[in-house]
Amino acid sequence: GIQVEQSPPDLILQEGANSTLRCNFSDSVNNLQWFHQNPWGQLINLFYIPSGTKQNGRLSATTVATERYSLLYISSSQTTDSGVYFCGGSNYKLTFGKGTLLTVNP
Amino acid sequence: GAGVSQSPSNKVTEKGKDVELRCDPISGHTALYWYRQSLGQGLEFLIYFQGNSAPDKSGLPSDRFSAERTGGSVSTLTIQRTQQEDSAVYLCASSSTVNEKLFFGSGTQLSVL
């Protein structure tokens, strides 16, 4: 099956800083999504992005399908951005990476 | 419904008992997934439904685990003779069809004593 690697595993930022999270896939996928799991455990879908670039407020994501990776950009981070960010890819079911634990300090 | 609904939100049971976890997907969503998340870990795929059929059950850890979906809507995950290693958060997700945007429920926290 598909292997998904996320980096970095942990990231600590000061409020206002920018960051880039990366997701690498072992094989091509036609379905790639980014999620934020908040401190209460709820998973929120941030992007459905099998290819190309999308932006939503301070967040943007880029997937380069031919090179089997995706990037999530967080600009002007806020304490509410804290949590675990997961990417998942598949051809019908999402296989997830182990996540990036982001802590944004005030 | 407005979102994916799971019940109960918490379940504490004794080792050896059977439990049933329920998932009510977003109305009209044909694809439904069950995942498991152990403390501090990632998301482990369990089973996928398309309509009432389960084309992929490959993630079910043992024959103590089973799931069904009726009427193309509600799904039930059943764990028989629970063991302590079954303790985890069980998450349900749905999408309008396969390979579309996935929406998760809030999960059921299962604790086996």
PDB file of N, CA, C and O in Angstrom, chain A residues 43-72:
ATOM      1  N   LEU A  43     -11.302  16.422  13.723  1.00  0.00           N
ATOM      2  CA  LEU A  43     -10.560  16.532  12.467  1.00  0.00           C
ATOM      3  C   LEU A  43     -11.341  17.414  11.496  1.00  0.00           C
ATOM      4  O   LEU A  43     -12.487  17.113  11.156  1.00  0.00           O
ATOM      5  N   ILE A  44     -10.688  18.478  11.062  1.00  0.00           N
ATOM      6  CA  ILE A  44     -11.292  19.414  10.125  1.00  0.00           C
ATOM      7  C   ILE A  44     -10.575  19.315   8.791  1.00  0.00           C
ATOM      8  O   ILE A  44      -9.337  19.364   8.743  1.00  0.00           O
ATOM      9  N   ASN A  45     -11.345  19.176   7.731  1.00  0.00           N
ATOM     10  CA  ASN A  45     -10.751  19.113   6.403  1.00  0.00           C
ATOM     11  C   ASN A  45     -10.334  20.511   5.965  1.00  0.00           C
ATOM     12  O   ASN A  45     -11.154  21.429   5.901  1.00  0.00           O
ATOM     13  N   LEU A  46      -9.038  20.662   5.684  1.00  0.00           N
ATOM     14  CA  LEU A  46      -8.512  21.951   5.257  1.00  0.00           C
ATOM     15  C   LEU A  46      -8.530  22.097   3.739  1.00  0.00           C
ATOM     16  O   LEU A  46      -8.931  23.135   3.204  1.00  0.00           O
ATOM     17  N   PHE A  47      -8.041  21.055   3.067  1.00  0.00           N
ATOM     18  CA  PHE A  47      -7.942  21.105   1.617  1.00  0.00           C
ATOM     19  C   PHE A  47      -8.163  19.722   1.022  1.00  0.00           C
ATOM     20  O   PHE A  47      -7.689  18.727   1.543  1.00  0.00           O
ATOM     21  N   TYR A  48      -8.881  19.729  -0.096  1.00  0.00           N
ATOM     22  CA  TYR A  48      -8.930  18.586  -0.994  1.00  0.00           C
ATOM     23  C   TYR A  48      -8.108  19.032  -2.195  1.00  0.00           C
ATOM     24  O   TYR A  48      -8.522  19.933  -2.936  1.00  0.00           O
ATOM     25  N   ILE A  49      -6.921  18.444  -2.381  1.00  0.00           N
ATOM     26  CA  ILE A  49      -5.987  19.018  -3.348  1.00  0.00           C
ATOM     27  C   ILE A  49      -5.156  17.944  -4.034  1.00  0.00           C
ATOM     28  O   ILE A  49      -3.972  17.788  -3.736  1.00  0.00           O
ATOM     29  N   PRO A  50      -5.764  17.193  -4.952  1.00  0.00           N
ATOM     30  CA  PRO A  50      -4.995  16.159  -5.663  1.00  0.00           C
ATOM     31  C   PRO A  50      -3.900  16.724  -6.566  1.00  0.00           C
ATOM     32  O   PRO A  50      -2.944  16.016  -6.897  1.00  0.00           O
ATOM     33  N   SER A  51      -4.030  17.991  -6.957  1.00  0.00           N
ATOM     34  CA  SER A  51      -2.979  18.641  -7.735  1.00  0.00           C
ATOM     35  C   SER A  51      -3.208  20.150  -7.667  1.00  0.00           C
ATOM     36  O   SER A  51      -4.283  20.621  -7.293  1.00  0.00           O
ATOM     37  N   GLY A  52      -2.144  20.899  -8.006  1.00  0.00           N
ATOM     38  CA  GLY A  52      -2.276  22.341  -8.084  1.00  0.00           C
ATOM     39  C   GLY A  52      -2.149  23.036  -6.748  1.00  0.00           C
ATOM     40  O   GLY A  52      -1.610  22.490  -5.796  1.00  0.00           O
ATOM     41  N   THR A  53      -2.631  24.262  -6.695  1.00  0.00           N
ATOM     42  CA  THR A  53      -2.516  25.116  -5.525  1.00  0.00           C
ATOM     43  C   THR A  53      -3.884  25.674  -5.157  1.00  0.00           C
ATOM     44  O   THR A  53      -4.653  26.051  -6.028  1.00  0.00           O
ATOM     45  N   LYS A  54      -4.149  25.696  -3.839  1.00  0.00           N
ATOM     46  CA  LYS A  54      -5.366  26.298  -3.327  1.00  0.00           C
ATOM     47  C   LYS A  54      -5.025  27.183  -2.154  1.00  0.00           C
ATOM     48  O   LYS A  54      -4.048  26.926  -1.448  1.00  0.00           O
ATOM     49  N   GLN A  55      -5.850  28.183  -1.922  1.00  0.00           N
ATOM     50  CA  GLN A  55      -5.647  29.070  -0.780  1.00  0.00           C
ATOM     51  C   GLN A  55      -6.970  29.240  -0.054  1.00  0.00           C
ATOM     52  O   GLN A  55      -8.036  29.312  -0.665  1.00  0.00           O
ATOM     53  N   ASN A  56      -6.842  29.295   1.284  1.00  0.00           N
ATOM     54  CA  ASN A  56      -8.003  29.553   2.117  1.00  0.00           C
ATOM     55  C   ASN A  56      -7.539  30.399   3.290  1.00  0.00           C
ATOM     56  O   ASN A  56      -6.995  29.896   4.265  1.00  0.00           O
ATOM     57  N   GLY A  57      -7.705  31.711   3.140  1.00  0.00           N
ATOM     58  CA  GLY A  57      -7.260  32.621   4.201  1.00  0.00           C
ATOM     59  C   GLY A  57      -5.754  32.590   4.366  1.00  0.00           C
ATOM     60  O   GLY A  57      -5.010  32.780   3.410  1.00  0.00           O
ATOM     61  N   ARG A  58      -5.311  32.298   5.586  1.00  0.00           N
ATOM     62  CA  ARG A  58      -3.866  32.254   5.879  1.00  0.00           C
ATOM     63  C   ARG A  58      -3.232  30.915   5.486  1.00  0.00           C
ATOM     64  O   ARG A  58      -2.025  30.757   5.602  1.00  0.00           O
ATOM     65  N   LEU A  59      -4.035  29.993   5.061  1.00  0.00           N
ATOM     66  CA  LEU A  59      -3.526  28.687   4.690  1.00  0.00           C
ATOM     67  C   LEU A  59      -3.527  28.530   3.181  1.00  0.00           C
ATOM     68  O   LEU A  59      -4.435  29.017   2.500  1.00  0.00           O
ATOM     69  N   SER A  60      -2.518  27.848   2.684  1.00  0.00           N
ATOM     70  CA  SER A  60      -2.512  27.458   1.282  1.00  0.00           C
ATOM     71  C   SER A  60      -1.842  26.100   1.162  1.00  0.00           C
ATOM     72  O   SER A  60      -1.095  25.683   2.057  1.00  0.00           O
ATOM     73  N   ALA A  61      -2.124  25.418   0.074  1.00  0.00           N
ATOM     74  CA  ALA A  61      -1.553  24.102  -0.145  1.00  0.00           C
ATOM     75  C   ALA A  61      -1.201  23.948  -1.609  1.00  0.00           C
ATOM     76  O   ALA A  61      -1.888  24.489  -2.481  1.00  0.00           O
ATOM     77  N   THR A  62      -0.127  23.204  -1.833  1.00  0.00           N
ATOM     78  CA  THR A  62       0.314  22.910  -3.190  1.00  0.00           C
ATOM     79  C   THR A  62       0.618  21.431  -3.276  1.00  0.00           C
ATOM     80  O   THR A  62       1.320  20.890  -2.417  1.00  0.00           O
ATOM     81  N   THR A  63       0.110  20.785  -4.303  1.00  0.00           N
ATOM     82  CA  THR A  63       0.430  19.382  -4.561  1.00  0.00           C
ATOM     83  C   THR A  63       1.083  19.271  -5.924  1.00  0.00           C
ATOM     84  O   THR A  63       0.546  19.774  -6.915  1.00  0.00           O
ATOM     85  N   VAL A  64       2.267  18.619  -5.938  1.00  0.00           N
ATOM     86  CA  VAL A  64       2.947  18.309  -7.192  1.00  0.00           C
ATOM     87  C   VAL A  64       2.807  16.800  -7.381  1.00  0.00           C
ATOM     88  O   VAL A  64       3.612  16.013  -6.879  1.00  0.00           O
ATOM     89  N   ALA A  65       1.763  16.432  -8.097  1.00  0.00           N
ATOM     90  CA  ALA A  65       1.408  15.012  -8.191  1.00  0.00           C
ATOM     91  C   ALA A  65       2.510  14.198  -8.869  1.00  0.00           C
ATOM     92  O   ALA A  65       2.783  13.063  -8.470  1.00  0.00           O
ATOM     93  N   THR A  66       3.154  14.775  -9.876  1.00  0.00           N
ATOM     94  CA  THR A  66       4.172  14.034 -10.624  1.00  0.00           C
ATOM     95  C   THR A  66       5.387  13.718  -9.755  1.00  0.00           C
ATOM     96  O   THR A  66       6.101  12.761 -10.018  1.00  0.00           O
ATOM     97  N   GLU A  67       5.625  14.523  -8.723  1.00  0.00           N
ATOM     98  CA  GLU A  67       6.754  14.301  -7.827  1.00  0.00           C
ATOM     99  C   GLU A  67       6.312  13.738  -6.481  1.00  0.00           C
ATOM    100  O   GLU A  67       7.129  13.603  -5.569  1.00  0.00           O
ATOM    101  N   ARG A  68       5.028  13.474  -6.351  1.00  0.00           N
ATOM    102  CA  ARG A  68       4.467  12.755  -5.198  1.00  0.00           C
ATOM    103  C   ARG A  68       4.701  13.468  -3.869  1.00  0.00           C
ATOM    104  O   ARG A  68       5.129  12.862  -2.886  1.00  0.00           O
ATOM    105  N   TYR A  69       4.431  14.773  -3.840  1.00  0.00           N
ATOM    106  CA  TYR A  69       4.500  15.476  -2.574  1.00  0.00           C
ATOM    107  C   TYR A  69       3.489  16.604  -2.545  1.00  0.00           C
ATOM    108  O   TYR A  69       2.993  17.063  -3.588  1.00  0.00           O
ATOM    109  N   SER A  70       3.193  17.025  -1.317  1.00  0.00           N
ATOM    110  CA  SER A  70       2.291  18.141  -1.106  1.00  0.00           C
ATOM    111  C   SER A  70       2.834  19.006   0.031  1.00  0.00           C
ATOM    112  O   SER A  70       3.487  18.483   0.952  1.00  0.00           O
ATOM    113  N   LEU A  71       2.588  20.292  -0.038  1.00  0.00           N
ATOM    114  CA  LEU A  71       3.031  21.243   0.973  1.00  0.00           C
ATOM    115  C   LEU A  71       1.840  22.021   1.516  1.00  0.00           C
ATOM    116  O   LEU A  71       0.940  22.402   0.752  1.00  0.00           O
ATOM    117  N   LEU A  72       1.859  22.228   2.817  1.00  0.00           N
ATOM    118  CA  LEU A  72       0.847  23.075   3.461  1.00  0.00           C
ATOM    119  C   LEU A  72       1.572  24.278   4.050  1.00  0.00           C
ATOM    120  O   LEU A  72       2.514  24.115   4.822  1.00  0.00           O
TER     121      LEU A  72
END
